[in-house]
Short mmCIF file of C-alpha atoms in Angstrom, two decimals:
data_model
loop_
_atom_site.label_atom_id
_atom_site.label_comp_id
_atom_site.label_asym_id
_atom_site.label_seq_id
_atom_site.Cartn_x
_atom_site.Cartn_y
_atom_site.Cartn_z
CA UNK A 1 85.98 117.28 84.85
CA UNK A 2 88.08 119.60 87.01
CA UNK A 3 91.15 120.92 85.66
CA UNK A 4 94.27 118.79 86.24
CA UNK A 5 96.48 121.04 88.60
CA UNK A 6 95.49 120.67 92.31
CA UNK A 7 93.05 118.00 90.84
CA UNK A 8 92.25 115.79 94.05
CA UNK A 9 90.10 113.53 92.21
CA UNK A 10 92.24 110.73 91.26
CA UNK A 11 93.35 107.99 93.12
CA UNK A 12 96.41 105.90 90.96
CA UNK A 13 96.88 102.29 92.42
CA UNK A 14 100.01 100.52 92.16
CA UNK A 15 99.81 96.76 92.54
CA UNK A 16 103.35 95.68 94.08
CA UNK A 17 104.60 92.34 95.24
CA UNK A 18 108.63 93.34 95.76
CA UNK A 19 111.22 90.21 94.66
CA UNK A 20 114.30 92.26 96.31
CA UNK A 21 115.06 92.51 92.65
CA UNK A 22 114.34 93.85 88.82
CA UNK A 23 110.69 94.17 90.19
CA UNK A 24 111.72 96.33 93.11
CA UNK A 25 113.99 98.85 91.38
CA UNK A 26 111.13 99.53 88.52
CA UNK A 27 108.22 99.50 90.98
CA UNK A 28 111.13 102.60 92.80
CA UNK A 29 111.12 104.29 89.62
CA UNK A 30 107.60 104.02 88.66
CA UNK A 31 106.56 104.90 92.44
CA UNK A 32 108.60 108.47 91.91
CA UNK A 33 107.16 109.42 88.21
CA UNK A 34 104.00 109.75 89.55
CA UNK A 35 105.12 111.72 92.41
CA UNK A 36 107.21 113.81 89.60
CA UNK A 37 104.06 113.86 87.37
CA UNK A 38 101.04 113.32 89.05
CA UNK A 39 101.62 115.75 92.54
CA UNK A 40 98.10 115.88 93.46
CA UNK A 41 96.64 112.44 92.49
CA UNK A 42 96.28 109.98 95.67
CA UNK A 43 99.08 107.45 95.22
CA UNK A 44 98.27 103.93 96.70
CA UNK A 45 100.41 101.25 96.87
CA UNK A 46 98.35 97.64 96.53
CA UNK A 47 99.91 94.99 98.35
CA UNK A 48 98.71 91.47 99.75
CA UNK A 49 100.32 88.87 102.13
CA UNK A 50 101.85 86.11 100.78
CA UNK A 51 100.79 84.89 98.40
CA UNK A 52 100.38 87.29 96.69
CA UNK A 53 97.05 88.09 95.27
CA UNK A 54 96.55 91.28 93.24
CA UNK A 55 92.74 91.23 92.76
CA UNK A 56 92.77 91.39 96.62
CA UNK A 57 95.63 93.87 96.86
CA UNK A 58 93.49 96.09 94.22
CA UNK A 59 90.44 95.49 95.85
CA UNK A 60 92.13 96.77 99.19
CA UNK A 61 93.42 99.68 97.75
CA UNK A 62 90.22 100.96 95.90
CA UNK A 63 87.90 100.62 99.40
CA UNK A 64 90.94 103.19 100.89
CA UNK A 65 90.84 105.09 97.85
CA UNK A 66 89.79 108.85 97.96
CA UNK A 67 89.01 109.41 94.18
CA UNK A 68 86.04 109.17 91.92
CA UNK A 69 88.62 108.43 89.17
CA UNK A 70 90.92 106.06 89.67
CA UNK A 71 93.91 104.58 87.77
CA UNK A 72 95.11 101.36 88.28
CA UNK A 73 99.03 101.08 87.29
CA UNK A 74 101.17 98.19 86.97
CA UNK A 75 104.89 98.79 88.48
CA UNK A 76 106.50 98.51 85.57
CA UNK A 77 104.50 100.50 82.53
CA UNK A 78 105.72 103.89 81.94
CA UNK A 79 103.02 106.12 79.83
CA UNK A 80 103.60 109.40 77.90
CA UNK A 81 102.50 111.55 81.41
CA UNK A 82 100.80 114.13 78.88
CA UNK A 83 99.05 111.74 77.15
CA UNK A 84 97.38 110.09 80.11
CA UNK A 85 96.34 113.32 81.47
CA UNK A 86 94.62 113.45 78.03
CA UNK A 87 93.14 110.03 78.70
CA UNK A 88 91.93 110.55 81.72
CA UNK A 89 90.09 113.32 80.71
CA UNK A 90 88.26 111.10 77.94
CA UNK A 91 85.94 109.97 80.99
CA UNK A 92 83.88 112.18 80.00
CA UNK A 93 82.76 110.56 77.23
CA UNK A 94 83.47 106.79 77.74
CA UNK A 95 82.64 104.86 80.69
CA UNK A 96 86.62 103.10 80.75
CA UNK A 97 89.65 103.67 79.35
CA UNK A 98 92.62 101.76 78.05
CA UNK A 99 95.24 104.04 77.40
CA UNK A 100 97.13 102.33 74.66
CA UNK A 101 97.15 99.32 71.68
CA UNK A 102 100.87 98.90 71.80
CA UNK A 103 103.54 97.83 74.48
CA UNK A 104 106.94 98.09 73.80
CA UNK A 105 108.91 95.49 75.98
CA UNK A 106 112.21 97.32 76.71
CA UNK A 107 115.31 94.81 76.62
CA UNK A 108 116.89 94.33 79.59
CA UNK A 109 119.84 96.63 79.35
CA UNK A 110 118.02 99.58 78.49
CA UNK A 111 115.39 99.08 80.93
CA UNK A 112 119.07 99.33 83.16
CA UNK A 113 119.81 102.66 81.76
CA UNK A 114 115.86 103.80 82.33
CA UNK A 115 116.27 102.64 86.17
CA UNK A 116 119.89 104.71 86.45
CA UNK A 117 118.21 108.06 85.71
CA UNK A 118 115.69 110.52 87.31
CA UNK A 119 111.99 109.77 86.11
CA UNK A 120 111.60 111.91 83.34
CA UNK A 121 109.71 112.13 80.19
CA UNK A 122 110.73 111.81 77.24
CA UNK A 123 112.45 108.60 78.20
CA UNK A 124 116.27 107.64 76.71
CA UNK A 125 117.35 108.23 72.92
CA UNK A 126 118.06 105.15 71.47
CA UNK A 127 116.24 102.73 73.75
CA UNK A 128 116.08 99.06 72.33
CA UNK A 129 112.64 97.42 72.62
CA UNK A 130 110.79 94.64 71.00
CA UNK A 131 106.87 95.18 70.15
CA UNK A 132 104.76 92.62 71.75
CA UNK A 133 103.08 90.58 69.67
CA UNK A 134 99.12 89.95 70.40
CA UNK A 135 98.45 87.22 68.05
CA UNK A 136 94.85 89.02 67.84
CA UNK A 137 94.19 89.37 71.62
CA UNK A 138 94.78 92.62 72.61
CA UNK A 139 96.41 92.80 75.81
CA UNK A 140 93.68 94.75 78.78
CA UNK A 141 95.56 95.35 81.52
CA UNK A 142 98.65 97.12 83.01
CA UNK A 143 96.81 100.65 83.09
CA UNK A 144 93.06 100.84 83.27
CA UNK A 145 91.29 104.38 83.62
CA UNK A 146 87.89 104.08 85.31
CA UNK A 147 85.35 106.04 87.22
CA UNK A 148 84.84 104.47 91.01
CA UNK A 149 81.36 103.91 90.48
CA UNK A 150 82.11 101.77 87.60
CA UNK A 151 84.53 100.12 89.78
CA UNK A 152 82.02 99.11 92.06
CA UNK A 153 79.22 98.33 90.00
CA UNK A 154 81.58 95.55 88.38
CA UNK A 155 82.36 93.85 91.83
CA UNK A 156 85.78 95.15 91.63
CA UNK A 157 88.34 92.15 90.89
CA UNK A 158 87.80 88.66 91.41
CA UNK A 159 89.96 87.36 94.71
CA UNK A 160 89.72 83.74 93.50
CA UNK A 161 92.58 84.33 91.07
CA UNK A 162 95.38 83.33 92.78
CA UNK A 163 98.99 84.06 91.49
CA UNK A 164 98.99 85.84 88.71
CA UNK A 165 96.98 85.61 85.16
CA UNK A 166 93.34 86.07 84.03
CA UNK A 167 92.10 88.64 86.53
CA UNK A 168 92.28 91.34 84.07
CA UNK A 169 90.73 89.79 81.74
CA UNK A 170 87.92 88.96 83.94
CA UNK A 171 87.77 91.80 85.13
CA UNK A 172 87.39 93.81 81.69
CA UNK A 173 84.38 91.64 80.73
CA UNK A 174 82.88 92.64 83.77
CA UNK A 175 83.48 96.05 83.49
CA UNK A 176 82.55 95.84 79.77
CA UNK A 177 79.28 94.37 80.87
CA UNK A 178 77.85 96.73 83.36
CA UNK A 179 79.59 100.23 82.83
CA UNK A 180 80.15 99.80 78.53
CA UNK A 181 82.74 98.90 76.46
CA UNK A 182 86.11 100.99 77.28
CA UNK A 183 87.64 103.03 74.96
CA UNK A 184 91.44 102.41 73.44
CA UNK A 185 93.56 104.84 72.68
CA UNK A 186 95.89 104.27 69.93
CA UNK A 187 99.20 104.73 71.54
CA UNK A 188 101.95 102.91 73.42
CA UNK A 189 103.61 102.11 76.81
CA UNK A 190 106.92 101.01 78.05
CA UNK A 191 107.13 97.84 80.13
CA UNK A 192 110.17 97.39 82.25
CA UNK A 193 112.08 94.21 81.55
CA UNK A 194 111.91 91.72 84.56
CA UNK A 195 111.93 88.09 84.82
CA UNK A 196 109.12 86.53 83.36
CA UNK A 197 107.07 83.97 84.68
CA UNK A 198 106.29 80.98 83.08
CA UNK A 199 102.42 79.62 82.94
CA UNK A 200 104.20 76.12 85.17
CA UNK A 201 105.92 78.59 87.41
CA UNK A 202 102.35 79.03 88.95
CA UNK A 203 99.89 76.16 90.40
CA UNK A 204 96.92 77.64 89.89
CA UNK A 205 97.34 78.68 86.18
CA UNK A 206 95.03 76.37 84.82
CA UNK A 207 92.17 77.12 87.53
CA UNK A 208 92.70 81.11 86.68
CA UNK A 209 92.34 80.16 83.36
CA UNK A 210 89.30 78.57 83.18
CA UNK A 211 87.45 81.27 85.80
CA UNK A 212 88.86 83.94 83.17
CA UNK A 213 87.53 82.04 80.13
CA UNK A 214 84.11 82.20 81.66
CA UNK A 215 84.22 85.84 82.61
CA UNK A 216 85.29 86.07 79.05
CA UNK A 217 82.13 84.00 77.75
CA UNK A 218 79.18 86.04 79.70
CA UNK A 219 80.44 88.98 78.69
CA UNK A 220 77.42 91.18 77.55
CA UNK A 221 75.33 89.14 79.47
CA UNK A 222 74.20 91.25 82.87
CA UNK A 223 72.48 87.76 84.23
CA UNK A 224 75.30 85.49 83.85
CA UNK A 225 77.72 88.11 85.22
CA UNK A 226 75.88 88.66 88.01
CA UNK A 227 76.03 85.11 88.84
CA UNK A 228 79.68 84.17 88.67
CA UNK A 229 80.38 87.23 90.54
CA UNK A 230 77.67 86.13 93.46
CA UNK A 231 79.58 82.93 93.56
CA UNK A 232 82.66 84.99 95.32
CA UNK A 233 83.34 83.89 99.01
CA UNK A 234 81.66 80.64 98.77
CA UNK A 235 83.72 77.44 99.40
#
């Protein structure tokens, strides 16, 4: 890989659906660490009209997408900047990356002092934060490192989730199935406090479900991969 300074290789993409709230003032600060930290990585912002849809936002975003590496970011995970240089460079040895095992859900007055400063690493002293708890399902999304052709030869994301919920997951399986199983790095991110949704706030939660559980059931399995993904587009 090409050394990181003037590095024009990487594209990061920044799924964003703005709520003229919490959601806009991290997806501010997050937009402006990567300018602070990333100068010569593409920065594209993934959006979708309403509804939103972020498989189709992402899927949007990669076609425009310069790179051969790209990074896909969620707009409210802040990463050790040094450490995901380091992870990026780890493509050279496995065929994805998941930069991290542990996310550290900032409360929500100290993501408030986060948001009233300059993007900067090393974030606040004294920062309160709860560990998320995985109950033995290791979360896969948030920030993925990947090489474009892997990208591609997964089908990218699955528009048929609609919402939120499950299209990482499907789309790990299918990345897991025809580029190799990614790599995690024992670390952890900061996610932003916001407003959570709740499974009932969204209608099609049970649908996504169900299209993510059998993503989640052919992984390994080229042939049956191959055919959920061919059934994309079809009414």
């Amino acid at each position: 890989m090409k050394k990181w300074q003037g590095d024009l290789m990487i594209s990061v993409i920044i799924p964003f659906h703005p709520d003229l709230g919490p959601r806009d003032k991290a997806f501010n600060w997050i937009r402006e660490y990567y300018e602070i930290y990333f100068p010569s990585a593409e920065k594209i912002i993934a959006r979708s009209k309403a509804p939103f849809n972020k498989s189709k936002a992402i899927n949007e975003a990669a076609k425009n997408a310069k790179g051969s590496i790209i990074v896909i970011a969620d707009a409210d995970i802040i990463i050790n900047p040094r450490l995901l240089r380091k992870a990026i460079k780890m493509l050279d040895s496995y065929p994805w990356i998941i930069p991290y095992n542990d996310v550290l859900d900032l409360t929500r007055v100290s993501t408030n002092r986060v948001l009233q400063t300059n993007p900067s690493w090393p974030l606040l002293a004294n920062l309160e934060f709860q560990k998320r708890k995985t109950k033995n399902v290791m979360p896969v999304g948030g920030l993925n490192i990947l090489k474009r052709e892997c990208f591609e030869a997964a089908g990218g994301f699955d528009e048929r989730f609609q919402g939120w919920g499950g299209e990482d997951d499907a789309f790990a399986a299918a990345m897991n199935t025809f580029c190799g199983h990614y790599k995690r790095v024992d670390q952890s991110i900061y996610h932003l406090w916001h407003p959570r949704s709740k499974p009932s706030d969204n209608r099609n939660y049970h649908t996504n479900f169900e299209l993510a559980l059998r993503y989640c059931n052919a992984q390994g399995n080229k042939s049956e991969m191959r055919k959920i993904i061919q059934e994309r587009g079809k009414s």
